[in-house]
XYZ file of C-alpha atoms in Angstrom:
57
model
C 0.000 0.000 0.000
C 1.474 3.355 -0.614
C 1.069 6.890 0.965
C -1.098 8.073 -1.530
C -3.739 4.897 -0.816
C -3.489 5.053 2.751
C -2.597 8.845 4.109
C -1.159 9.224 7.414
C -2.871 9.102 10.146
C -4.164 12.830 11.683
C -6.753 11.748 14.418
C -4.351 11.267 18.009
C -7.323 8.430 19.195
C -6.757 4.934 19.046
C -8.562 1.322 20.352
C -6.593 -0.484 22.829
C -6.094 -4.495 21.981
C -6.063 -6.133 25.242
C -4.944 -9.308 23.360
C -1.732 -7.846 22.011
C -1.290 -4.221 23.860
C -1.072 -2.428 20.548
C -2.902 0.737 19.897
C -4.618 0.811 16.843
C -4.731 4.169 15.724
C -7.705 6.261 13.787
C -6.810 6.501 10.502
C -9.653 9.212 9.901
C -8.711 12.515 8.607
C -10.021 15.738 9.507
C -12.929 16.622 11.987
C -15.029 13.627 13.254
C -16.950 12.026 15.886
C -16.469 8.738 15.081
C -13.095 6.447 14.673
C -11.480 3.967 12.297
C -8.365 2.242 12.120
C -7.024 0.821 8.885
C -8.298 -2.954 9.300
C -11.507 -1.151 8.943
C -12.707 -1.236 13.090
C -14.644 1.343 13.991
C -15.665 3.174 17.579
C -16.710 5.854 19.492
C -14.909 7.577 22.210
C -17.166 7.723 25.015
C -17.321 11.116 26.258
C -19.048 11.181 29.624
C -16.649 8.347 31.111
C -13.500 8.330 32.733
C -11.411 7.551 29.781
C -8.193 6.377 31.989
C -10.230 2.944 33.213
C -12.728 2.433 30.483
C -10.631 3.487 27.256
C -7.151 3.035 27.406
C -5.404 4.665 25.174
């Protein structure tokens, strides 16, 4: 895949795998309220919880 396919990553959230303790970051750019990484996951970041024992990352 190439840079041109698959920009950089802009967004600075990212879903924490509790299976391998990697970070898989949103892959979204520009303004948005919702999340994707590049396999194609998506999520929300919850925004009335504490995010340091529900969301880790």
């Amino acid at each position: 895949m190439t840079s041109e396919e698959f920009p950089a990553p802009q967004c600075p959230e990212a879903l924490y795998n509790r299976d391998t303790g990697d970070l898989l970051r949103c892959v979204q750019q520009g303004r948005h309220d919702w999340h994707r990484t590049p396999g194609g996951t998506e999520w929300r970041v919850p925004v009335d919880v504490d995010q340091e024992t529900e969301c880790p990352f």
